Amino acid sequence: GQQLNQSPQSMFIQEGEDVSMNCTSSSIFNTWLWYKQDPGEGPVLLIALYKAGELTSNGRLTAQFGITRKDSFLNISASIPSDVGIYFCAGPTDKLIFGTGTRLQVFP
Amino acid sequence: DTEVTQTPKHLVMGMTNKKSLKCEQHMGHRAMYWYKQKAKKPPELMFVYSYEKLSINESVPSRFSPECPNSSLLNLHLHALQPEDSALYLCASSQVGGGSTDTQYFGPGTRLTVL
């Protein structure tokens, strides 16, 4: 079945640093979604991308829909402690396909 | 408003108990979902309701029984669960369900522990 490969698996960074993560697929998607999940909570939608090549920002977060439609990138600038959590990419088909997640730790 | 609410937040139950999880959305969405999530893993789809009809059942054991009383409400009835069913149960909703541009919004989840 369809699968989204997300990297890196985990990141340990210092407060103030920028973060980059990406998601790749063997199949084309028409939409890319980025969610953040805190421990014990549900995923919260950060950014939704609906057009190939689209670059969208939400505060310190910027995400891009790859031109090939097979990848997407999420950047976080000037990280802060509350950025800690697991970031999932996802692509909707008849179901929502999730990436494997990137666990982010931010040290003060 | 992009809020999906779930109750209870936490639930502890024995293997012989019957309990229900509840989910509500007021975004006018016509598709609602139940997911199960184990620690450090992505959510796994269990059921999809589209226009109040069950459209997908991912071969979930019959001890989990979904119900969609109306387009805003989704329940998950639990009976005779096993300890391995302990997990975070997530509800989600989307406008139509199943489309390649369909965007799902998740609730905060119910942390279920089966003793």
XYZ file of N, CA and C in Angstrom:
669
model
N 0.819 -1.196 0.000
C 0.000 0.000 0.000
C 0.855 1.248 0.000
N 0.195 2.412 -0.062
C 0.924 3.676 -0.055
C 1.598 3.903 1.279
N 2.735 4.570 1.208
C 3.533 4.782 2.400
C 4.224 6.118 2.285
N 4.325 6.822 3.401
C 5.051 8.078 3.432
C 6.273 7.912 4.312
N 7.434 8.221 3.762
C 8.669 8.127 4.517
C 9.045 9.510 5.019
N 9.185 9.621 6.325
C 9.439 10.910 6.931
C 10.831 10.889 7.543
N 11.570 11.988 7.382
C 12.895 12.059 7.982
C 13.197 13.487 8.419
N 14.034 13.623 9.449
C 14.621 12.527 10.217
C 13.599 11.908 11.177
N 13.961 10.783 11.770
C 13.081 10.142 12.754
C 12.974 10.975 14.009
N 14.107 11.550 14.421
C 14.125 12.388 15.612
C 15.196 13.460 15.475
N 14.978 14.549 16.202
C 15.914 15.659 16.177
C 16.053 16.214 17.592
N 17.280 16.508 17.948
C 17.555 17.124 19.246
C 18.280 18.433 18.953
N 17.635 19.551 19.212
C 18.221 20.831 18.833
C 18.183 21.790 20.012
N 18.941 22.875 19.848
C 18.966 23.899 20.885
C 17.941 24.986 20.555
N 17.363 25.551 21.561
C 16.411 26.644 21.386
C 17.024 27.725 20.504
N 16.249 28.215 19.565
C 16.724 29.258 18.661
C 17.178 28.737 17.314
N 17.450 27.430 17.238
C 17.894 26.854 15.967
C 16.706 26.665 15.025
N 17.023 26.579 13.731
C 16.006 26.268 12.726
C 15.938 24.751 12.522
N 14.765 24.277 12.122
C 14.519 22.843 11.954
C 13.978 22.586 10.549
N 14.438 21.506 9.924
C 13.881 21.090 8.640
C 13.562 19.609 8.676
N 12.422 19.243 8.160
C 12.044 17.839 8.052
C 11.324 17.639 6.723
N 11.327 16.389 6.237
C 10.669 16.180 4.960
C 9.927 14.862 4.907
N 9.129 14.741 3.898
C 8.239 13.598 3.729
C 8.266 13.232 2.250
N 8.485 11.950 1.946
C 8.528 11.528 0.554
C 7.607 10.336 0.340
N 7.143 10.222 -0.895
C 6.207 9.158 -1.248
C 6.569 8.579 -2.604
N 6.206 7.328 -2.826
C 6.376 6.731 -4.152
C 5.187 7.065 -5.043
N 4.133 7.627 -4.454
C 2.915 7.970 -5.194
C 2.682 9.471 -5.150
N 1.879 9.925 -6.090
C 1.527 11.340 -6.163
C 0.400 11.651 -5.183
N 0.493 12.793 -4.522
C -0.594 13.282 -3.686
C -1.072 14.631 -4.207
N -2.342 14.905 -4.067
C -2.912 16.199 -4.450
C -2.971 17.176 -3.285
N -2.739 16.653 -2.087
C -2.749 17.475 -0.880
C -1.698 16.935 0.078
N -1.004 17.860 0.737
C -0.091 17.466 1.813
C -0.536 18.195 3.076
N -0.580 17.449 4.181
C -0.976 18.009 5.468
C 0.155 17.798 6.461
N 0.380 18.795 7.303
C 1.363 18.669 8.389
C 0.644 18.861 9.724
N 0.831 17.871 10.616
C 0.232 17.898 11.940
C 1.330 17.876 13.006
N 1.003 18.472 14.168
C 1.867 18.350 15.339
C 1.065 17.674 16.445
N 1.711 16.743 17.142
C 1.037 16.035 18.222
C 1.850 16.122 19.511
N 1.210 16.639 20.557
C 1.812 16.643 21.883
C 1.461 15.334 22.576
N 2.244 14.906 23.552
C 1.977 13.635 24.237
C 0.570 13.586 24.818
N -0.155 12.509 24.522
C -1.491 12.321 25.072
C -2.570 13.182 24.463
N -2.229 13.914 23.416
C -3.198 14.793 22.759
C -3.401 14.358 21.308
N -4.450 14.900 20.681
C -4.679 14.595 19.278
C -3.798 15.436 18.367
N -3.580 14.976 17.124
C -2.805 15.775 16.161
C -3.519 17.091 15.855
N -2.737 18.154 15.781
C -3.271 19.474 15.456
C -2.762 19.849 14.070
N -3.670 20.240 13.190
C -3.280 20.624 11.839
C -2.492 21.927 11.870
N -1.279 21.885 11.298
C -0.430 23.081 11.248
C -0.590 23.802 9.918
N -0.399 23.047 8.840
C -0.427 23.630 7.498
C -1.035 22.615 6.540
N -1.853 23.098 5.624
C -2.408 22.281 4.545
C -1.949 22.868 3.211
N -1.472 22.010 2.331
C -0.955 22.418 1.015
C -1.783 21.739 -0.061
N -2.283 22.525 -1.025
C -3.215 21.977 -2.012
C -2.734 22.097 -3.450
N -1.541 22.710 -3.656
C -1.096 22.954 -5.013
C 0.397 22.697 -5.116
N 0.795 21.945 -6.168
C 2.208 21.646 -6.371
C 2.999 22.940 -6.478
N 4.153 22.972 -5.744
C 4.980 24.169 -5.746
C 4.592 25.184 -4.693
N 3.449 24.989 -4.077
C 2.943 25.953 -3.084
C 3.872 26.047 -1.881
N 4.090 27.270 -1.433
C 4.870 27.541 -0.225
C 3.948 28.298 0.723
N 3.713 27.751 1.906
C 2.753 28.357 2.836
C 3.381 28.515 4.206
N 3.119 29.652 4.829
C 3.654 29.912 6.164
C 2.535 30.035 7.187
N 2.882 29.656 8.421
C 1.988 29.806 9.564
C 2.878 30.206 10.738
N 3.071 31.514 10.934
C 3.992 31.978 11.966
C 5.417 31.594 11.627
N 6.060 30.867 12.560
C 7.442 30.455 12.329
C 7.541 29.188 11.474
N 6.432 28.644 11.068
C 6.411 27.419 10.273
C 6.221 27.752 8.798
N 6.975 27.049 7.966
C 6.827 27.167 6.511
C 6.834 25.772 5.931
N 5.893 25.488 5.042
C 5.836 24.181 4.405
C 5.750 24.352 2.908
N 6.295 23.386 2.188
C 6.269 23.433 0.724
C 5.743 22.123 0.149
N 4.955 22.251 -0.897
C 4.412 21.123 -1.661
C 5.373 20.914 -2.828
N 6.053 19.770 -2.874
C 7.050 19.539 -3.910
C 6.464 19.533 -5.308
N 7.250 19.989 -6.256
C 6.813 20.089 -7.653
C 6.416 18.728 -8.230
N 7.102 17.679 -7.814
C 6.800 16.338 -8.332
C 5.518 15.764 -7.727
N 4.971 16.417 -6.721
C 3.798 15.957 -5.953
C 4.112 14.735 -5.090
N 5.388 14.366 -5.008
C 5.758 13.179 -4.245
C 6.510 13.526 -2.965
N 6.623 14.815 -2.657
C 7.295 15.173 -1.424
C 6.817 16.510 -0.875
N 7.137 16.717 0.400
C 6.787 17.959 1.069
C 7.813 18.212 2.166
N 7.981 19.489 2.506
C 8.978 19.887 3.481
C 8.343 20.810 4.516
N 8.813 20.689 5.755
C 8.357 21.595 6.819
C 9.586 22.191 7.488
N 9.602 23.501 7.597
C 10.669 24.198 8.305
C 10.100 24.961 9.482
N 10.844 24.935 10.587
C 10.488 25.714 11.776
C 11.661 26.642 12.053
N 11.406 27.919 12.110
C 12.500 28.862 12.366
C 12.514 29.257 13.842
N 13.725 29.520 14.337
C 13.920 30.010 15.709
C 13.115 29.192 16.714
N 13.452 27.914 16.823
C 12.671 26.992 17.655
C 12.605 27.463 19.108
N 11.487 27.107 19.752
C 11.248 27.412 21.164
C 10.830 26.125 21.859
N 10.903 26.092 23.193
C 10.591 24.839 23.901
C 9.223 24.245 23.578
N 8.223 25.066 23.329
C 6.889 24.517 23.051
C 6.771 23.881 21.660
N 7.832 23.926 20.867
C 7.838 23.222 19.579
C 8.048 21.722 19.772
N 8.381 21.309 20.977
C 8.587 19.885 21.263
C 7.334 19.097 20.937
N 7.523 17.946 20.295
C 6.385 17.084 19.970
C 6.737 16.190 18.805
N 5.715 15.512 18.278
C 5.903 14.676 17.090
C 5.195 15.347 15.919
N 5.902 15.486 14.826
C 5.362 16.102 13.622
C 5.080 14.994 12.602
N 3.841 14.957 12.118
C 3.441 13.984 11.107
C 3.087 14.699 9.817
N 3.576 14.153 8.706
C 3.020 14.546 7.425
C 1.904 13.564 7.095
N 0.999 13.959 6.231
C -0.108 13.076 5.846
C -0.622 13.482 4.486
N -1.091 12.484 3.740
C -1.670 12.732 2.435
C -2.984 12.003 2.304
N -4.060 12.717 1.930
C -5.361 12.062 1.796
C -5.526 11.352 0.451
N -6.057 10.139 0.523
C -6.512 9.423 -0.667
C -7.935 8.995 -0.323
N -8.271 7.721 -0.468
C -9.560 7.283 0.080
C -9.459 7.230 1.605
N -8.238 7.178 2.092
C -7.966 7.264 3.530
C -6.856 8.290 3.712
N -6.560 8.617 4.981
C -5.453 9.527 5.250
C -4.205 8.698 5.516
N -3.188 8.872 4.690
C -1.933 8.150 4.839
C -0.978 9.012 5.664
N -0.459 8.451 6.759
C 0.434 9.192 7.646
C 1.894 8.837 7.383
N 2.757 9.821 7.591
C 4.183 9.547 7.645
C 4.526 8.901 8.974
N 5.777 8.506 9.108
C 6.219 7.787 10.301
C 6.489 8.719 11.477
N 6.533 10.019 11.234
C 6.684 11.000 12.310
C 8.125 11.409 12.542
N 8.291 12.671 12.927
C 9.588 13.207 13.358
C 9.417 13.714 14.780
N 10.210 13.145 15.690
C 10.135 13.555 17.096
C 11.132 14.676 17.324
N 10.643 15.819 17.776
C 11.497 16.992 17.984
C 11.657 17.270 19.470
N 12.916 17.385 19.875
C 13.249 17.799 21.246
C 14.004 19.116 21.165
N 13.635 20.080 21.979
C 14.294 21.387 21.999
C 14.872 21.617 23.388
N 16.168 21.879 23.432
C 16.828 22.121 24.710
C 17.075 23.619 24.892
N 16.842 24.135 26.098
C 17.027 25.583 26.341
C 18.500 25.963 26.294
N -14.359 27.905 13.201
C -14.213 26.942 14.295
C -13.816 25.591 13.702
N -12.657 25.093 14.114
C -12.197 23.791 13.609
C -12.079 22.818 14.759
N -13.068 22.826 15.667
C -12.936 22.027 16.866
C -13.731 20.728 16.795
N -13.036 19.672 17.181
C -13.647 18.374 17.397
C -13.487 18.064 18.883
N -14.574 17.742 19.550
C -14.492 17.456 20.985
C -14.685 15.968 21.241
N -14.025 15.469 22.272
C -14.131 14.050 22.639
C -14.287 13.934 24.156
N -15.150 13.002 24.547
C -15.295 12.683 25.978
C -15.380 11.169 26.138
N -14.878 10.625 27.267
C -14.093 11.329 28.273
C -12.651 11.538 27.805
N -11.888 12.264 28.581
C -10.470 12.461 28.276
C -9.663 11.209 28.638
N -10.048 10.596 29.754
C -9.397 9.371 30.211
C -10.485 8.359 30.577
N -10.201 7.074 30.363
C -11.147 6.014 30.711
C -10.366 4.781 31.118
N -10.703 4.260 32.288
C -10.135 2.999 32.749
C -11.291 2.015 32.877
N -11.153 0.843 32.263
C -12.234 -0.122 32.316
C -11.700 -1.545 32.446
N -12.521 -2.396 33.043
C -12.183 -3.805 33.149
C -12.617 -4.528 31.896
N -12.155 -5.742 31.763
C -12.415 -6.509 30.543
C -13.879 -6.904 30.382
N -14.658 -6.828 31.474
C -16.074 -7.197 31.365
C -16.992 -5.982 31.256
N -16.398 -4.793 31.333
C -17.219 -3.575 31.316
C -17.726 -3.246 29.920
N -18.791 -2.414 29.905
C -19.259 -1.788 28.668
C -19.161 -0.280 28.855
N -18.513 0.379 27.923
C -18.369 1.829 27.991
C -18.509 2.394 26.580
N -18.647 3.733 26.511
C -18.737 4.393 25.211
C -17.854 5.625 25.165
N -17.245 5.850 24.007
C -16.520 7.081 23.727
C -17.399 7.949 22.838
N -17.320 9.269 23.090
C -18.171 10.187 22.332
C -17.334 11.230 21.622
N -17.837 11.660 20.467
C -17.157 12.647 19.643
C -18.205 13.571 19.033
N -17.876 14.853 18.948
C -18.816 15.824 18.399
C -18.069 16.871 17.592
N -18.671 17.265 16.472
C -18.119 18.368 15.675
C -19.276 19.222 15.168
N -19.015 20.534 15.061
C -20.041 21.466 14.582
C -19.507 22.278 13.413
N -18.715 21.619 12.566
C -18.155 22.293 11.397
C -18.967 21.998 10.143
N -20.053 21.245 10.292
C -20.845 20.876 9.122
C -20.192 19.795 8.284
N -19.190 19.115 8.861
C -18.514 18.040 8.129
C -19.430 16.836 7.996
N -19.292 16.116 6.881
C -20.162 14.969 6.643
C -19.427 13.638 6.786
N -18.145 13.686 7.085
C -17.381 12.463 7.308
C -16.764 12.515 8.705
N -16.838 11.384 9.411
C -16.241 11.279 10.742
C -15.514 9.958 10.860
N -14.468 9.956 11.679
C -13.522 8.846 11.707
C -13.189 8.455 13.152
N -12.901 7.183 13.349
C -12.263 6.707 14.574
C -10.895 6.137 14.222
N -9.892 6.542 15.031
C -8.542 6.033 14.910
C -8.099 5.470 16.255
N -7.165 4.530 16.198
C -6.495 4.016 17.379
C -5.017 4.361 17.225
N -4.407 4.846 18.324
C -2.994 5.197 18.248
C -2.238 4.629 19.434
N -1.210 3.868 19.115
C -0.286 3.355 20.120
C 0.889 4.334 20.227
N 1.601 4.248 21.355
C 2.690 5.189 21.621
C 3.735 5.180 20.505
N 4.134 6.376 20.104
C 5.208 6.595 19.126
C 4.868 6.086 17.728
N 3.598 5.817 17.456
C 3.174 5.360 16.129
C 2.166 6.338 15.545
N 2.013 6.368 14.233
C 0.951 7.189 13.636
C -0.417 6.601 13.977
N -1.464 7.397 13.893
C -2.819 6.872 14.106
C -3.165 5.798 13.072
N -3.923 4.795 13.513
C -4.396 3.731 12.624
C -5.908 3.871 12.461
N -6.345 3.891 11.228
C -7.773 4.044 10.951
C -8.552 2.813 11.402
N -9.716 3.081 12.049
C -10.605 1.986 12.452
C -11.889 2.014 11.613
N -12.599 3.140 11.650
C -13.898 3.262 10.986
C -14.013 4.636 10.324
N -14.800 4.647 9.223
C -15.164 5.896 8.580
C -16.675 5.923 8.391
N -17.296 7.038 8.773
C -18.698 7.298 8.462
C -18.751 8.450 7.473
N -19.524 8.241 6.409
C -19.722 9.283 5.429
C -21.212 9.474 5.251
N -21.677 10.704 5.450
C -23.113 10.987 5.406
C -23.888 10.015 6.296
N -23.362 9.812 7.496
C -23.984 9.019 8.561
C -24.059 7.531 8.263
N -23.387 7.094 7.225
C -23.359 5.652 6.915
C -21.927 5.153 7.048
N -21.795 3.951 7.598
C -20.476 3.350 7.736
C -19.930 3.016 6.362
N -18.806 3.617 6.001
C -18.243 3.389 4.661
C -16.966 2.565 4.707
N -16.240 2.603 5.800
C -15.017 1.809 5.929
C -14.950 1.212 7.331
N -14.698 -0.091 7.388
C -14.389 -0.797 8.633
C -13.093 -1.532 8.362
N -12.026 -1.110 9.033
C -10.715 -1.674 8.768
C -10.523 -3.001 9.511
N -11.481 -3.911 9.328
C -11.389 -5.250 9.954
C -11.190 -5.144 11.462
N -11.957 -4.248 12.073
C -11.857 -4.032 13.515
C -12.661 -5.115 14.243
N -12.137 -5.662 15.344
C -12.883 -6.688 16.104
C -14.245 -6.173 16.549
N -15.203 -7.086 16.654
C -16.588 -6.700 16.953
C -16.760 -6.167 18.367
N -15.747 -6.286 19.212
C -15.846 -5.699 20.545
C -15.834 -4.160 20.484
N -15.494 -3.610 19.309
C -15.613 -2.177 19.035
C -16.809 -1.994 18.108
N -17.779 -1.161 18.532
C -18.984 -0.981 17.745
C -19.248 0.509 17.551
N -19.097 1.010 16.317
C -19.313 2.438 16.092
C -20.787 2.746 15.878
N -21.124 4.010 16.107
C -22.495 4.466 15.897
C -22.445 5.940 15.534
N -23.249 6.335 14.546
C -23.311 7.733 14.131
C -24.769 8.192 14.229
N -25.182 8.728 15.375
C -26.593 9.098 15.572
C -27.060 10.230 14.642
N -26.149 11.164 14.340
C -26.451 12.221 13.376
C -25.135 12.762 12.832
N -25.209 13.732 11.955
C -24.003 14.168 11.244
C -22.985 14.850 12.151
N -23.367 15.212 13.378
C -22.441 15.902 14.281
C -21.844 14.987 15.345
N -22.421 13.829 15.513
C -22.040 12.960 16.628
C -21.517 11.615 16.145
N -20.538 11.108 16.870
C -19.982 9.791 16.579
C -19.663 9.127 17.909
N -20.118 7.894 18.068
C -19.847 7.143 19.284
C -19.034 5.899 18.959
N -18.307 5.424 19.949
C -17.626 4.126 19.823
C -17.947 3.337 21.080
N -18.734 2.267 20.906
C -19.152 1.431 22.024
C -18.129 0.324 22.229
N -17.765 0.127 23.491
C -16.696 -0.799 23.843
C -17.251 -1.901 24.747
N -16.924 -3.128 24.433
C -17.424 -4.251 25.245
C -16.425 -5.400 25.189
N -16.117 -5.940 26.385
C -15.231 -7.103 26.482
C -13.873 -6.828 25.843
N -13.296 -5.679 26.159
C -11.995 -5.332 25.585
C -10.872 -6.121 26.245
N -9.740 -6.110 25.567
C -8.545 -6.791 26.041
C -7.501 -5.751 26.455
N -6.568 -6.111 27.317
C -5.533 -5.141 27.715
C -4.776 -4.542 26.532
N -4.604 -5.311 25.466
C -3.884 -4.782 24.298
C -4.682 -3.728 23.539
N -5.945 -3.520 23.925
C -6.745 -2.455 23.323
C -6.461 -1.106 23.972
N -5.682 -1.098 25.030
C -5.294 0.164 25.672
C -4.531 1.012 24.666
N -4.970 2.256 24.498
C -4.385 3.134 23.480
C -5.040 4.500 23.586
N -4.592 5.420 22.741
C -5.257 6.714 22.570
C -6.233 6.566 21.406
N -7.501 6.867 21.645
C -8.523 6.766 20.601
C -8.871 8.168 20.136
N -8.710 8.365 18.845
C -8.890 9.678 18.247
C -10.103 9.684 17.328
N -10.830 10.786 17.413
C -11.920 11.032 16.477
C -11.460 12.144 15.535
N -11.910 12.110 14.301
C -11.598 13.163 13.346
C -12.812 13.412 12.469
N -12.822 14.561 11.815
C -13.891 14.840 10.860
C -13.304 15.558 9.653
N -14.029 15.471 8.528
C -13.641 16.187 7.319
C -14.896 16.498 6.524
N -14.732 17.348 5.516
C -15.908 17.847 4.802
C -16.716 16.740 4.152
N -16.046 15.895 3.368
C -16.816 14.898 2.613
C -16.331 13.474 2.802
N -15.041 13.294 3.090
C -14.531 11.945 3.275
C -14.071 11.301 1.979
N -12.809 10.882 1.956
C -12.316 10.067 0.858
C -11.786 10.817 -0.340
N -11.835 12.112 -0.352
C -11.314 12.829 -1.501
C -9.832 13.092 -1.382
N -9.165 13.346 -2.514
C -7.722 13.552 -2.497
C -7.334 14.932 -1.974
N -8.303 15.790 -1.693
C -8.013 17.082 -1.071
C -8.696 17.209 0.285
N -9.235 16.096 0.783
C -10.004 16.131 2.030
C -9.084 16.349 3.219
N -9.387 17.327 4.054
C -8.542 17.675 5.193
C -9.231 17.254 6.481
N -8.559 16.419 7.268
C -9.142 15.915 8.510
C -8.678 16.742 9.708
N -9.619 16.990 10.617
C -9.354 17.680 11.870
C -9.605 16.704 13.016
N -8.653 16.649 13.930
C -8.698 15.659 15.000
C -9.170 16.264 16.328
N -9.802 15.410 17.124
C -10.119 15.757 18.497
C -8.929 15.495 19.399
N -9.077 15.825 20.696
C -7.958 15.676 21.630
C -7.703 14.239 22.072
N -8.645 13.338 21.773
C -8.416 11.932 22.090
C -8.961 11.504 23.439
N -9.180 10.196 23.553
C -9.510 9.543 24.828
C -8.418 8.525 25.123
N -7.780 8.691 26.269
C -6.756 7.717 26.690
C -7.465 6.572 27.387
N -7.479 5.395 26.766
C -8.180 4.218 27.285
C -7.193 3.234 27.883
N -7.475 2.817 29.108
C -6.688 1.775 29.753
C -7.620 0.630 30.110
N -7.280 -0.569 29.636
C -8.075 -1.769 29.916
C -7.309 -2.640 30.906
N -7.924 -2.895 32.041
C -7.244 -3.682 33.090
C -7.637 -5.147 33.037
